[in-house]
CSV table of C-alpha atoms in Angstrom, one decimal:
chain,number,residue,atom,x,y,z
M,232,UNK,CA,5.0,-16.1,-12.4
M,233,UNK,CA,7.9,-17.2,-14.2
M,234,UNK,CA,8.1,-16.2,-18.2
M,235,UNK,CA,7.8,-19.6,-19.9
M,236,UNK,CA,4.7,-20.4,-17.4
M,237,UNK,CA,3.4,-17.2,-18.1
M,238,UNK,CA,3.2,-18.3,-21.9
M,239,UNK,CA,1.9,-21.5,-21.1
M,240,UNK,CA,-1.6,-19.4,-19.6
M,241,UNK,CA,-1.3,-17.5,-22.0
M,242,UNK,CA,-1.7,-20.8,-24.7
M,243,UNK,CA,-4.2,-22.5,-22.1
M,244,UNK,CA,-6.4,-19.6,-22.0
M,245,UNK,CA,-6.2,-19.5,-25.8
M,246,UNK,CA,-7.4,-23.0,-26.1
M,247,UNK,CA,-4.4,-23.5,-28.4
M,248,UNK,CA,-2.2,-27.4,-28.0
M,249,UNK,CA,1.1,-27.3,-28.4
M,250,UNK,CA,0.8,-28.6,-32.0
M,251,UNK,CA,-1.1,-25.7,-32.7
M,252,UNK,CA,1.5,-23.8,-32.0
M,253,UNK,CA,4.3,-25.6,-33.7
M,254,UNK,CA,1.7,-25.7,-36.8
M,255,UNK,CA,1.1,-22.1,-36.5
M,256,UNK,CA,5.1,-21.0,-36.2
M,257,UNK,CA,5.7,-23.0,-39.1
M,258,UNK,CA,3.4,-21.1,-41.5
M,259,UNK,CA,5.6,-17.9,-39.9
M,260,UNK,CA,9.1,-19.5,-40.4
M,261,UNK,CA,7.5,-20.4,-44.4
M,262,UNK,CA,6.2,-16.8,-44.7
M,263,UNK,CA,9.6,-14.7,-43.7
M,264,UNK,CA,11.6,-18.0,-45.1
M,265,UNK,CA,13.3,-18.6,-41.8
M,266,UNK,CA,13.3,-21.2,-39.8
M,267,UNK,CA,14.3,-19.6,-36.9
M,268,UNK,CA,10.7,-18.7,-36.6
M,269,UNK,CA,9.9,-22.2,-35.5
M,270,UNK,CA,8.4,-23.5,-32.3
M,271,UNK,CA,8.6,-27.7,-32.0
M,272,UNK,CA,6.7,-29.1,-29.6
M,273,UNK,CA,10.0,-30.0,-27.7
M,274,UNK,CA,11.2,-26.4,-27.8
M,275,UNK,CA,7.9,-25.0,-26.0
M,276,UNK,CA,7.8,-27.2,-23.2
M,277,UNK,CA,11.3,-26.4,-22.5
M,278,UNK,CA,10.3,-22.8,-22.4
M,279,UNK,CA,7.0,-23.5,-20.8
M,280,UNK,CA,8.5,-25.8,-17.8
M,281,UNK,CA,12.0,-25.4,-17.9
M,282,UNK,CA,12.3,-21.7,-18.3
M,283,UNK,CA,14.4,-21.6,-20.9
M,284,UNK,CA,15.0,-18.0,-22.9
M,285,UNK,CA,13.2,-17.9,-26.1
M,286,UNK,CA,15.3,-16.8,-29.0
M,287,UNK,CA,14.4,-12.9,-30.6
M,288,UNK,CA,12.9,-14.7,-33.4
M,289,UNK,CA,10.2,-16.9,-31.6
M,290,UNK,CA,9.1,-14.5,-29.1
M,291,UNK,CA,8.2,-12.9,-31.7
M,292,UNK,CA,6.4,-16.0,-32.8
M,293,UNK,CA,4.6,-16.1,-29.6
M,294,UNK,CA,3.9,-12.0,-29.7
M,295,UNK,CA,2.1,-13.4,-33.4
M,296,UNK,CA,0.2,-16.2,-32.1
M,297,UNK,CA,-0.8,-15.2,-28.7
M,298,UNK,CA,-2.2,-12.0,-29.9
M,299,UNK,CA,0.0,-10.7,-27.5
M,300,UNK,CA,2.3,-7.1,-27.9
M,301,UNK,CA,6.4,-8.3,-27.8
M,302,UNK,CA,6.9,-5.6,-25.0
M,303,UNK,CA,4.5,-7.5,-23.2
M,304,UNK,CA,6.4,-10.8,-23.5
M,305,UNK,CA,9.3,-9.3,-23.0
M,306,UNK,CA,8.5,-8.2,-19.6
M,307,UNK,CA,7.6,-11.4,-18.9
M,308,UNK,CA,11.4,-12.6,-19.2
M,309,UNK,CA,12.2,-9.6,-16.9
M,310,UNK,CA,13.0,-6.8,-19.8
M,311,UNK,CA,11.1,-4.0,-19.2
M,312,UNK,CA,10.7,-1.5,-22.7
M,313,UNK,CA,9.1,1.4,-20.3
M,314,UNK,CA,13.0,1.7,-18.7
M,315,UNK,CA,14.4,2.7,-22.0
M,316,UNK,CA,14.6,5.7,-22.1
M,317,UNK,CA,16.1,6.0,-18.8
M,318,UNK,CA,18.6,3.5,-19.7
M,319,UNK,CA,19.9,5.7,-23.1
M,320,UNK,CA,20.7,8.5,-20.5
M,321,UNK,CA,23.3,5.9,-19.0
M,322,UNK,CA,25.2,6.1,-22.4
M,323,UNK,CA,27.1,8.6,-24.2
M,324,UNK,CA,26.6,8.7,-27.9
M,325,UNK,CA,29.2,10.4,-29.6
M,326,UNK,CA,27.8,10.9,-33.3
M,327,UNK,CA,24.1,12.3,-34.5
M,328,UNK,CA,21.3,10.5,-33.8
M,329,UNK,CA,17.3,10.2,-33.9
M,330,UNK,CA,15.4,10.6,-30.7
M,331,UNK,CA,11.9,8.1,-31.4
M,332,UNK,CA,9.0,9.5,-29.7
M,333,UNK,CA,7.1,6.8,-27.3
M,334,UNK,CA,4.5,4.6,-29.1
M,335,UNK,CA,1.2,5.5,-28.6
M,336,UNK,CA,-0.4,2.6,-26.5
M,337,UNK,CA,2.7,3.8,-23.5
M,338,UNK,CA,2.1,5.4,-20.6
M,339,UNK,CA,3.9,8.8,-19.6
M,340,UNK,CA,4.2,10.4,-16.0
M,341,UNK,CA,3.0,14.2,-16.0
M,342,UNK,CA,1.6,16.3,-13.3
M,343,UNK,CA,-1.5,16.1,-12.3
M,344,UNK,CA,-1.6,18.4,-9.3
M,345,UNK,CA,-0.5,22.1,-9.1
M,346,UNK,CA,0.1,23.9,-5.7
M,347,UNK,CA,-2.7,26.7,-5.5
M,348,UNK,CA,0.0,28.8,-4.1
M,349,UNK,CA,1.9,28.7,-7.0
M,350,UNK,CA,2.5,32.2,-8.4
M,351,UNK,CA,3.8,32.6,-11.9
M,352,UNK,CA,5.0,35.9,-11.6
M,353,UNK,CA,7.9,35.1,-9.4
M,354,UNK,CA,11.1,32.4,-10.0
M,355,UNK,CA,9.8,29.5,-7.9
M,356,UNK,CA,11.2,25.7,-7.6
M,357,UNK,CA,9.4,23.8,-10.2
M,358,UNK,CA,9.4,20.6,-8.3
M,359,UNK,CA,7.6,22.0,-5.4
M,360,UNK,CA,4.9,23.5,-7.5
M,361,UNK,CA,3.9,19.9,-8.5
M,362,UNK,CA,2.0,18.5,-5.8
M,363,UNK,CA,1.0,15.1,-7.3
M,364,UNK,CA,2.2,12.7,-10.3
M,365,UNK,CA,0.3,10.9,-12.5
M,366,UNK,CA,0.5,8.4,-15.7
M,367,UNK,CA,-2.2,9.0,-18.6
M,368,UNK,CA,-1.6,7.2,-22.2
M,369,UNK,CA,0.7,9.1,-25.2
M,370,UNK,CA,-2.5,8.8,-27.1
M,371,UNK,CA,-4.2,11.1,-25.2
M,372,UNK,CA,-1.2,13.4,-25.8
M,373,UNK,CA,-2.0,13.8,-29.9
M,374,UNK,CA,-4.3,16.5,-29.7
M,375,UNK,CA,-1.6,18.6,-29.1
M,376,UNK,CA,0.7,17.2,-31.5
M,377,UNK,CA,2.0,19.3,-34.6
M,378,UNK,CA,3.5,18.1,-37.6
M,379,UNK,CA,5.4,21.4,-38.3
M,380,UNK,CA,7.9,20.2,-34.6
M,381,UNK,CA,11.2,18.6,-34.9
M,382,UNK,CA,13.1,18.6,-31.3
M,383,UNK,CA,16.7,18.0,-31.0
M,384,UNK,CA,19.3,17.3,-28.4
M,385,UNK,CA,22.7,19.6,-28.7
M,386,UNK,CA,25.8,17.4,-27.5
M,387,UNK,CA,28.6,18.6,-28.7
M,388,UNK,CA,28.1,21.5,-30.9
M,389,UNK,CA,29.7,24.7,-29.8
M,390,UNK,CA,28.6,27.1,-32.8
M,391,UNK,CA,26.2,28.7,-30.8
M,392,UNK,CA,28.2,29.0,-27.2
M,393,UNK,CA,27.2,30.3,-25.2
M,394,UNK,CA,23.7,31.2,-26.2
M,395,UNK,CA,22.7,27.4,-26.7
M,396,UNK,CA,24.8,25.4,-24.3
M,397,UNK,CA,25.5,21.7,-25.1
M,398,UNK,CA,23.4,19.6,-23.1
M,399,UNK,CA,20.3,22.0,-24.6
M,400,UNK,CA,17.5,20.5,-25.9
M,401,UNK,CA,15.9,22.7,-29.0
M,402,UNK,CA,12.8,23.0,-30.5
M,403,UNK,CA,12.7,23.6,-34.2
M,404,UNK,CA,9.5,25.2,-36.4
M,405,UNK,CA,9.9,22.9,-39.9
M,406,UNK,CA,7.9,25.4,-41.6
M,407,UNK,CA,10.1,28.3,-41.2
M,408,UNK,CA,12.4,27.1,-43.8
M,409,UNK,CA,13.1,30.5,-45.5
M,410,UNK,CA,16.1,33.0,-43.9
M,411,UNK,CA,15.1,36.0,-42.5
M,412,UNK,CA,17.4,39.1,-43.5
M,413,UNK,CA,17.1,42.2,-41.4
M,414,UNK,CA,18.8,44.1,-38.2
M,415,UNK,CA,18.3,42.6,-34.5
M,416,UNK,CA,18.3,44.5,-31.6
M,417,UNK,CA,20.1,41.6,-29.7
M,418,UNK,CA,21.3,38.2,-30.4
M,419,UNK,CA,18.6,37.0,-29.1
M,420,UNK,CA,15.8,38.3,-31.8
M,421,UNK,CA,18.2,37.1,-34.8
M,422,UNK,CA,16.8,33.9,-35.9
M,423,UNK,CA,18.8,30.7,-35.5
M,424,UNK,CA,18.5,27.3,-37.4
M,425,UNK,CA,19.0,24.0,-37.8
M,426,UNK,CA,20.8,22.5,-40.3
M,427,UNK,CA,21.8,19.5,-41.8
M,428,UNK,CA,25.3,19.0,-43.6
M,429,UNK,CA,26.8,15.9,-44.4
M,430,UNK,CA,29.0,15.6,-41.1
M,431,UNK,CA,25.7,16.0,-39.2
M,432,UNK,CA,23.5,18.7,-37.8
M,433,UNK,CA,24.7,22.1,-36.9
M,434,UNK,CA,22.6,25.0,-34.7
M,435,UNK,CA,23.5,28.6,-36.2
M,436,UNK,CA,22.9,32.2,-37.6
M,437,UNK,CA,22.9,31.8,-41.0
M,438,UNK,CA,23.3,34.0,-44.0
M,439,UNK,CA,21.9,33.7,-47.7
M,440,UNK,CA,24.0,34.9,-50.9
M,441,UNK,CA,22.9,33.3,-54.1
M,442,UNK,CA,22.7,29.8,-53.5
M,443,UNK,CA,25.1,29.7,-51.1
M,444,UNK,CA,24.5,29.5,-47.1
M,445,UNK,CA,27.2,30.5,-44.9
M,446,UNK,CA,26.8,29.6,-41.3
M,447,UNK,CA,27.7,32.2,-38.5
M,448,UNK,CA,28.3,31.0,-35.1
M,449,UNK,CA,28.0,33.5,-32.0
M,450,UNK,CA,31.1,35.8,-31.4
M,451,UNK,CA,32.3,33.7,-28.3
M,452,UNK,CA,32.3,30.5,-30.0
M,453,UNK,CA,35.6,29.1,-30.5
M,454,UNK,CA,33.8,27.7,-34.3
M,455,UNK,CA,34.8,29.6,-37.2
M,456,UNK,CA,32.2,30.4,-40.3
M,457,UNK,CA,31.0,28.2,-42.7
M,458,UNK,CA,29.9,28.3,-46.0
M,459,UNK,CA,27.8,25.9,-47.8
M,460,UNK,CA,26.1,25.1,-51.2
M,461,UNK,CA,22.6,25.4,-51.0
M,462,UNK,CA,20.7,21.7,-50.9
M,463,UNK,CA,23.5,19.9,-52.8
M,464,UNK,CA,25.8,20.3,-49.6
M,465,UNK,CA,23.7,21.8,-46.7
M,466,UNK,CA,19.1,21.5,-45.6
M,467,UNK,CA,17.6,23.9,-44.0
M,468,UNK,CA,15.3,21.7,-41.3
M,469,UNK,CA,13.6,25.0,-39.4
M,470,UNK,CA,14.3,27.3,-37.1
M,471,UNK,CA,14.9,27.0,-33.6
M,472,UNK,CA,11.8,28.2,-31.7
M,473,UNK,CA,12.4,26.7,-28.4
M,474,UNK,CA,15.1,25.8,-25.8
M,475,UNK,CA,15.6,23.8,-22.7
M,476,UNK,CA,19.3,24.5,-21.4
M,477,UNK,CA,21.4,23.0,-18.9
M,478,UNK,CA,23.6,25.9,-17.0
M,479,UNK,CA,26.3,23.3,-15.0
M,480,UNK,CA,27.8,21.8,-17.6
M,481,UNK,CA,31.2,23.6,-17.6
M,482,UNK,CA,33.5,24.8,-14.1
M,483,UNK,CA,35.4,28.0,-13.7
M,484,UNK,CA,38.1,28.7,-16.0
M,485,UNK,CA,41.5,29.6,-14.5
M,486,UNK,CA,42.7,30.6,-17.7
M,487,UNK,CA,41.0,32.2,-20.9
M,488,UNK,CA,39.8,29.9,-23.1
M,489,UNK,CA,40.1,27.2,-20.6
M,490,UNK,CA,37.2,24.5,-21.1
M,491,UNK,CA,36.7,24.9,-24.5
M,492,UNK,CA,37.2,22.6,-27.2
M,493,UNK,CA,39.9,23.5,-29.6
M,494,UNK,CA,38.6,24.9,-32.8
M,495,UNK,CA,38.7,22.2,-34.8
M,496,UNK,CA,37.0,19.8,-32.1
M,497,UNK,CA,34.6,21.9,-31.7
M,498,UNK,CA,32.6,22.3,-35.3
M,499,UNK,CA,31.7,18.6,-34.9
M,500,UNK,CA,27.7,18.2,-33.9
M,501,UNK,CA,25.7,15.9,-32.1
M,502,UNK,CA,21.9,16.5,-32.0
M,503,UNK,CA,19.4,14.0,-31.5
M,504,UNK,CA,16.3,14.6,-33.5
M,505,UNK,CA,12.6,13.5,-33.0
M,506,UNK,CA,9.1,14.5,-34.4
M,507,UNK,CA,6.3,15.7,-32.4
């Protein structure tokens, strides 16, 4: 079924005329004082039996009118919102950016099915531990949902090379905002955090003194130190409590140093960052 005769069902079933409609996109177009808002009659029978492409503005008419969502009606002209997200991973986004968490009416695939002979105490394949798919509703998902999460996506931010790799994706504690002081056994038990500077976000050791915050990138990271004013130049978002990394990002150098952004290149970050 074709978009525009979609819609007209839609109406039908309603028990709305086509001067209902026109009357009732009017009131719209008067309310957000726009009159691109407006359906006449001529307009929705074009649409209806001719198929032609609403404008933004008066699907979102119809969305109002038929009581209908505008993913919903946008479908119906062949654009599907669920592909969205696939679709972002097509393009590369050079600066800092916010990563929206699905709505809560959308539907997620998650595995419904483990393999009995899964063991967890050895390395195993995690696709063949998985032995069916399913699709349940975000909503169902908020139970486990905690305010304190921010997640983020590291692009092109080399502070922390190699112990976060870009192409990580991090999970940061909001409420650990204070920074810890003490000796670490190993890299890995010193904390690291996220920051927020004007240029964008940053993933690093950091270091208090007065009310200045000096950022300390790992030893093998091309990035030099950094030192900030405390919340009139640099905010402490959390600390990183979680990270999924990608290992095949980079090939074999035939050359020290060879893959690695130049120093300057390489203190600009890209992170994406979502609640949840």
């Amino acid at each position: 079924m074709q978009g525009g005769e979609a819609l007209r069902v839609i109406r039908e079933g309603l028990g709305l005329t086509l001067r209902d409609v026109e009357a009732a996109s009017a009131r719209l177009a008067e309310r957000h004082s726009n009159q691109e808002y407006g359906l006449p009659i001529s307009r929705i029978s074009d649409i209806e039996k001719k198929c032609v492409l609403p404008s933004l503005y008066r699907l979102y008419s119809f969305a109002v009118i038929y009581r209908r969502d505008l993913d919903e009606l946008m479908a119906m002209f062949g654009i599907d919102s669920q592909t969205l997200a696939a679709d972002r991973a097509l393009v590369s986004v050079p600066r800092a950016h916010r990563v929206e968490r699905p709505k809560m009416q959308e539907e997620i695939r998650v595995p419904v099915s483990i393999d009995p002979g899964f063991d967890l105490r050895c390395t195993s394949n995690l696709s063949r531990m998985i032995a069916a798919w399913g699709t349940i509703p975000f909503a169902m998902l908020q139970p486990f949902e905690s305010d304190n999460f921010t997640y983020g996506y590291i692009s092109e931010d080399f502070t922390m090379y190699p112990l976060l790799m870009p192409g990580s994706f991090i999970r940061v504690d909001e409420s650990k905002r204070r920074i810890m002081e003490g000796f670490w056994r190993s890299e890995y038990e010193r904390p690291i955090y996220l920051m927020e500077t004007r240029e964008g976000y940053v993933c690093s050791w950091c270091e208090m003194d007065g009310g200045r915050i000096t950022m300390r990138p790992h030893p093998l990271s091309p990035v030099k130190s950094r030192t900030f004013r405390h919340d009139s130049e640099v905010d402490l978002v959390g600390q990183v409590v979680g990270v999924a990394m990608r290992l095949d990002h980079f090939t074999p150098a035939t050359s020290p140093g060879k893959g690695l952004p130049s120093t300057g290149d390489s203190s600009r970050t890209d992170h994406g960052i979502g609640r949840g």
